Coordinates of C-alpha atoms in Angstrom, one line a residue:
X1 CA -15.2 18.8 -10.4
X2 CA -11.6 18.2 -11.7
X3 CA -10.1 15.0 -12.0
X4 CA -7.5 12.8 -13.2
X5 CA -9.5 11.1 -16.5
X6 CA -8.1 8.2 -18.6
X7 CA -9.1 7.3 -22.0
X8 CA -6.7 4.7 -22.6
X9 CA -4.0 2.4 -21.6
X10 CA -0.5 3.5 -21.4
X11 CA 2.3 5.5 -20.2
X12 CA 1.5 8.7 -17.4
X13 CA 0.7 10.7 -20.1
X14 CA -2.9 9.3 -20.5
X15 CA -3.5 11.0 -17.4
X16 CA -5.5 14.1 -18.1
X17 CA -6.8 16.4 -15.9
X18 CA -10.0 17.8 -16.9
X19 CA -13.6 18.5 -15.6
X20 CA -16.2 15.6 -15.2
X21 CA -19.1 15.3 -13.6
X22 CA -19.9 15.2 -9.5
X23 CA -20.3 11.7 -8.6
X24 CA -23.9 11.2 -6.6
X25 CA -23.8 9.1 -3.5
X26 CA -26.5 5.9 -3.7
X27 CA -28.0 4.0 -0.4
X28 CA -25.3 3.3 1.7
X29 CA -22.4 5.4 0.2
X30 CA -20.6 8.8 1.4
X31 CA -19.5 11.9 -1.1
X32 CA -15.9 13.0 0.5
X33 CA -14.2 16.2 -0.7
X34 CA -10.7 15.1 -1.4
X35 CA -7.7 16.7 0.7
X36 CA -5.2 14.2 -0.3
X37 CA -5.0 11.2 -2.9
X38 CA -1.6 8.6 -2.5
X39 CA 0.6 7.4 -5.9
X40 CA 0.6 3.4 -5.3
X41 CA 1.8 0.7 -7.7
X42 CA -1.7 -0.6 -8.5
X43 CA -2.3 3.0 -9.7
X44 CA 0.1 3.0 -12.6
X45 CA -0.1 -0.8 -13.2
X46 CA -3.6 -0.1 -13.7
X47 CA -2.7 2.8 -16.0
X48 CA -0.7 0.7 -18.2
X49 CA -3.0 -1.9 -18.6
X50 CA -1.2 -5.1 -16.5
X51 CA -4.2 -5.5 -13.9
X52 CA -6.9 -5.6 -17.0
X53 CA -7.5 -9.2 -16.1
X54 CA -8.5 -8.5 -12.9
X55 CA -9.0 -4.9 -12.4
X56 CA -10.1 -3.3 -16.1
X57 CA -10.1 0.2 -16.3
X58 CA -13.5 1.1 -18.4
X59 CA -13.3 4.3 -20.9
X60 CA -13.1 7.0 -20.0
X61 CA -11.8 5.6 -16.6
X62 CA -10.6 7.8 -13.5
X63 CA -7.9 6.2 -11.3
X64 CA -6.4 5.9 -7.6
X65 CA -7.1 3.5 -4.7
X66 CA -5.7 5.9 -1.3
X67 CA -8.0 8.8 -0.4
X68 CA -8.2 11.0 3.1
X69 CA -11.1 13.7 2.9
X70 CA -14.1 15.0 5.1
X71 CA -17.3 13.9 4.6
X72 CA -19.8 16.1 2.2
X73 CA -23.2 14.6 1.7
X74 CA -24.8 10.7 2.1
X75 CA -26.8 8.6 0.6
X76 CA -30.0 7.3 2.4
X77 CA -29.0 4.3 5.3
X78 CA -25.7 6.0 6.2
X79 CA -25.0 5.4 9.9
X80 CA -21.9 6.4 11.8
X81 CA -20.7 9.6 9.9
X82 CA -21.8 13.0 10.1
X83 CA -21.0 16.0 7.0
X84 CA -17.4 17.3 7.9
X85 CA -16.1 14.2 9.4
X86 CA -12.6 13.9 8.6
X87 CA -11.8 10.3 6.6
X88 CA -10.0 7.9 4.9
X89 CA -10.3 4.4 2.8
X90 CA -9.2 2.4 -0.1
X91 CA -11.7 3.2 -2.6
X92 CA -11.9 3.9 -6.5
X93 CA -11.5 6.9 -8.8
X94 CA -9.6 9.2 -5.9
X95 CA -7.6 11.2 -8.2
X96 CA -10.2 14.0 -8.0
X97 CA -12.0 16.3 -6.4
X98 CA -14.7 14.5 -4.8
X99 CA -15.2 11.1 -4.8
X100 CA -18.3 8.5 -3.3
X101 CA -16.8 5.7 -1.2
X102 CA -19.5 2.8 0.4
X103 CA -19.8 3.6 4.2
X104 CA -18.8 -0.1 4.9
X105 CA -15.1 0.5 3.5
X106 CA -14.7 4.2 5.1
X107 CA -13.1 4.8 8.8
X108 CA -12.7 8.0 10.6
X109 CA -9.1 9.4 11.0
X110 CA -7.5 9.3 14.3
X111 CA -7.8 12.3 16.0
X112 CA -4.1 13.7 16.2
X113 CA -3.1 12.7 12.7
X114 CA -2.8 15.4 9.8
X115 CA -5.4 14.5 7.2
X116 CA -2.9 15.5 4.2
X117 CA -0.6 12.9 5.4
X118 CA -3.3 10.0 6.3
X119 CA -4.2 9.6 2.7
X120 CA -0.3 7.9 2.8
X121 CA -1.9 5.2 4.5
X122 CA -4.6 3.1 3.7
X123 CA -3.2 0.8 1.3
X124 CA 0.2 0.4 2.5
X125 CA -0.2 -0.1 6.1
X126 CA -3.4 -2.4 5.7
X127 CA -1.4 -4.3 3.2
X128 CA 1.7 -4.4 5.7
X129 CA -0.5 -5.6 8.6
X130 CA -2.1 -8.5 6.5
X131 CA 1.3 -9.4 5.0
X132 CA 2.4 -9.5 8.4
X133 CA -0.7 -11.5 9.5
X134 CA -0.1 -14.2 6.9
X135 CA 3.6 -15.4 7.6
X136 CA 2.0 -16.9 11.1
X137 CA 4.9 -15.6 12.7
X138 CA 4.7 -16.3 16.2
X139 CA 6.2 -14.8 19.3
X140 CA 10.2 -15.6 19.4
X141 CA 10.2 -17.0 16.1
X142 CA 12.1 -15.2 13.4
X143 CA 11.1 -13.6 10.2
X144 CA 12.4 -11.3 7.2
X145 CA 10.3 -9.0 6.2
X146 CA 12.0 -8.1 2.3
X147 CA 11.4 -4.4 0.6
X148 CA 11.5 -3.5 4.3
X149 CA 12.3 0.6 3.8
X150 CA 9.3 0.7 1.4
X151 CA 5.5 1.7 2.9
X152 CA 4.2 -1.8 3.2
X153 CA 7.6 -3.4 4.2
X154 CA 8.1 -0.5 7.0
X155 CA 4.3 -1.4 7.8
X156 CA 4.6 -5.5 7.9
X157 CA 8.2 -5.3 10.4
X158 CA 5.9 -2.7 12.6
X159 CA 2.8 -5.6 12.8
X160 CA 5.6 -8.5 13.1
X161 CA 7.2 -6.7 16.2
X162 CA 4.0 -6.1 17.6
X163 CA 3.2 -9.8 17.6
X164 CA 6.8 -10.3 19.4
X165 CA 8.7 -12.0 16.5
X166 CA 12.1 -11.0 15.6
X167 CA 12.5 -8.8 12.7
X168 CA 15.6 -8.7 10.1
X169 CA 14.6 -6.1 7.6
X170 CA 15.9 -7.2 4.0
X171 CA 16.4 -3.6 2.7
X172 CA 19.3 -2.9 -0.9
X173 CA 23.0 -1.8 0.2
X174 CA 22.2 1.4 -0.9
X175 CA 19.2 1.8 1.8
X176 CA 21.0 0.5 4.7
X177 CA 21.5 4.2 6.1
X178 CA 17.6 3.8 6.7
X179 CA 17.5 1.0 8.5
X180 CA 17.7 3.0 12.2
X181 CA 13.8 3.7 11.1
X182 CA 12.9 0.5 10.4
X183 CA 12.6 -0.9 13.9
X184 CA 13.9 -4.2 13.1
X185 CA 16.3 -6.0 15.3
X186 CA 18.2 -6.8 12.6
X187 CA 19.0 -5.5 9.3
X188 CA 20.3 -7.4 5.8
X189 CA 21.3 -6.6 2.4
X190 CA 19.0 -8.8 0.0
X191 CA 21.6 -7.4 -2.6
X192 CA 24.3 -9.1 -0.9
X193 CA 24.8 -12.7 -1.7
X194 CA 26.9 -13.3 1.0
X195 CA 24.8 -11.8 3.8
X196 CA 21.6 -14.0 2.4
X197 CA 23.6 -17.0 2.7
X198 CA 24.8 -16.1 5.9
X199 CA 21.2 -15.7 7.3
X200 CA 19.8 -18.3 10.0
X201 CA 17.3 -20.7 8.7
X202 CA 13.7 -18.5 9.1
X203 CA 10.6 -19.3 10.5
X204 CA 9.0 -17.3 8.0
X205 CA 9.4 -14.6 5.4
X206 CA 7.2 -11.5 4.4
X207 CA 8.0 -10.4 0.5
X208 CA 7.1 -7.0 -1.2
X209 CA 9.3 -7.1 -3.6
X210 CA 9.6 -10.7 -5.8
X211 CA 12.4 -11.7 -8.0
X212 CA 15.4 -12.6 -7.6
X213 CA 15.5 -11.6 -3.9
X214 CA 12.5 -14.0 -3.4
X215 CA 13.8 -16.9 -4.6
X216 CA 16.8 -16.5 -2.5
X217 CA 15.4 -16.1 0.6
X218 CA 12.5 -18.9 0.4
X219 CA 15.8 -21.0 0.6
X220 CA 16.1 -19.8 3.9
X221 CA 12.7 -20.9 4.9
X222 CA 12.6 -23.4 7.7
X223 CA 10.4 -26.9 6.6
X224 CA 7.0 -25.9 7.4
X225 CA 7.6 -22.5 7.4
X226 CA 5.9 -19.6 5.8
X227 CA 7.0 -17.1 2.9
X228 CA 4.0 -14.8 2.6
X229 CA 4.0 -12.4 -1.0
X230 CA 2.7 -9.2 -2.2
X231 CA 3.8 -9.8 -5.2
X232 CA 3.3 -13.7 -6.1
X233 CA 5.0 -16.7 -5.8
X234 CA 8.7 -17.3 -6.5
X235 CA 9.7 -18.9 -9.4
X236 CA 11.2 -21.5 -7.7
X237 CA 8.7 -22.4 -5.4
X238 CA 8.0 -25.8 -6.2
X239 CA 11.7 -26.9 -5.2
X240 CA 10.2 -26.4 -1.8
X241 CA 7.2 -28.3 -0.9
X242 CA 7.8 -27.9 2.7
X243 CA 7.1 -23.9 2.7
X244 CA 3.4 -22.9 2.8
X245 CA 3.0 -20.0 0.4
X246 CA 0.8 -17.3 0.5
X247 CA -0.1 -14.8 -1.7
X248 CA -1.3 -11.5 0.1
X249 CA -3.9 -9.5 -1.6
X250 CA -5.2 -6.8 0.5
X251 CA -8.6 -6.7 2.3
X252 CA -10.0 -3.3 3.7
X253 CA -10.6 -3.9 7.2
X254 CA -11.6 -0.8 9.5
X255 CA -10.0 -1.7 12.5
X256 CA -6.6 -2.8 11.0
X257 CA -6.5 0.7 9.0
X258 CA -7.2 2.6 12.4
X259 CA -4.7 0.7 14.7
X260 CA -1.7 1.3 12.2
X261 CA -2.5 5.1 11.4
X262 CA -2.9 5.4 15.4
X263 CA 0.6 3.8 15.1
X264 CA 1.6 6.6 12.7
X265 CA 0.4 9.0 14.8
X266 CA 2.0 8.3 17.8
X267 CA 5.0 7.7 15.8
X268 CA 5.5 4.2 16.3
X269 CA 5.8 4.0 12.4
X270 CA 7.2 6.0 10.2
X271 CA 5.5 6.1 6.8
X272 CA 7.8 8.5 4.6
X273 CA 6.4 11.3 2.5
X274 CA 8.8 11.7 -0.4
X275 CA 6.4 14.8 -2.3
X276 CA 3.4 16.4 -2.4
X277 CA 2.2 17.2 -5.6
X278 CA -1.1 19.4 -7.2
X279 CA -3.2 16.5 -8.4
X280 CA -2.7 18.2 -12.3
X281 CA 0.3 17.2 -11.7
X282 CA -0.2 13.2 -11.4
X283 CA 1.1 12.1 -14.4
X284 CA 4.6 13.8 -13.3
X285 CA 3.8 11.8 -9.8
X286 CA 3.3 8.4 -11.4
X287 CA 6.6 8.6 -13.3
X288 CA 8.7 9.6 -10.3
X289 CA 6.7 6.6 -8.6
X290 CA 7.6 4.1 -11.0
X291 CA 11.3 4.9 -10.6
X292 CA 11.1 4.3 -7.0
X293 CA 13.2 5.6 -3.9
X294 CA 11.5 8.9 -3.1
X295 CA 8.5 7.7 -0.2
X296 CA 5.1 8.4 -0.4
X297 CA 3.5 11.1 -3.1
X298 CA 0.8 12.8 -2.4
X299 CA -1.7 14.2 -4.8
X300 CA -3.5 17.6 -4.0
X301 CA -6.8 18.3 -5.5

């Protein structure tokens, strides 16, 4: 098969696309032939080398978490698929052409949704839902979900509203034109000073994108409230002993990934696709990634 191979750590131009071998399902595992593969940030973290304390890449290394695909051979003890099933997951090494994902961590995609475009969401949208999850946001109480145009912000104000909390999306100046997307009641400039000070105090908040923004808004955080993180703790937590913080890591769970692409599909979320690109053409991908601002890109095998 071809595949997206790494030798080393480094920039996108590690990424090679060459031949290697077939992978071989074991007990328990599925072979899928890859229609779609998603650019995330764990990708080219990973590619550079800042996960290798607690997600190594081993030499020569392929790469990519997000898959969607139909099902092409099982190992013995599969149960619940059939060859030609259309499918998605978090898995490992989905830059390529095929790739073997455990049974336990594969769900079926919705009937209605384009496969191309389900490979968009595994990550994201599970990641959204749990971030969501973790603020304990309750019904009538009010949270800020911050990086909100972005796929796992988009994906955490969807879960929020769904368990009847308001929503102020914290989305840059420059991304307010979005915000009629976002299905927040509310919508805030984290890049305005003024308008963060200005907010009401919060009940909780759901972060995806750290920094500076962070530590403003866990200001904002009621005593006994929640500020839930993708992205770790503000560095000024500690000034607030009252706020329970949370750092989100996300957790494959089958029925969380079919109930937000089901959401997708009926259009209850909108998960943007910013490109679709050939898979040899990943390295290009991962760059325009890192700059952020263009959606979801989509590798092709």
């Amino acid at each position: 098969m071809k595949a997206i191979v790494v030798y080393q750590y480094g920039g996108p131009e590690v990424l090679k696309f060459e031949d290697y071998p077939d992978p071989v399902p074991g007990p328990g595992d599925v072979l899928v032939r890859v229609a779609a593969a998603s650019v995330n940030p764990i990708d080219y973290k990973r590619r550079a080398g800042l996960t290798k304390d607690f997600y190594p890449m081993h030499f020569p290394s392929l790469i990519g978490v997000d898959v969607a695909g139909t099902v092409a051979g099982m190992g013995a003890g599969v149960e619940g698929f059939s060859v030609g099933d259309p499918v998605f997951a978090m898995a490992d090494n989905t830059y390529a052409q095929l790739c073997v994902i455990n049974s336990n961590i594969l769900a079926k995609v919705p009937e209605g949704l384009d496969l191309i475009r389900a490979a968009a969401l595994p990550l994201a949208t599970t990641t959204g839902n749990q971030l969501s999850s973790a603020t304990e946001v309750k019904a009538d109480q009010t949270v800020v979900v911050a990086g909100a145009a972005g796929s796992v912000g988009r994906s955490a104000v969807f879960a929020a509203k769904e368990r009847g909390a308001g929503v102020i999306a914290g989305v840059l100046k420059r991304q307010m034109d979005q915000a009629s997307t976002l299905g927040a009641d509310q919508v805030v400039a984290t890049d305005d000073d003024t308008a963060i000070a200005n907010l009401p105090p919060l009940d909780a908040v759901a972060d995806a994108v750290g920094g500076r923004t962070a530590e403003k808004l866990i200001a904002k955080v009621k005593p006994g409230g929640v500020f839930a993180s993708v992205v770790g703790v503000p560095q000024n937590a500690a000034k607030y002993p009252s706020v329970k913080v949370v750092y989100v890591f996300s957790k494959f769970d089958r029925k969380t990934l079919e109930f937000m692409a089901e959401a997708v599909r009926d259009g209850k979320l909108v998960i943007p696709i910013g490109q679709t690109l050939p898979l040899s053409k990943a390295a290009e991908a991962q760059a325009a990634a890192e700059k952020g601002g263009v959606g979801k890109i989509l590798l092709v095998p």
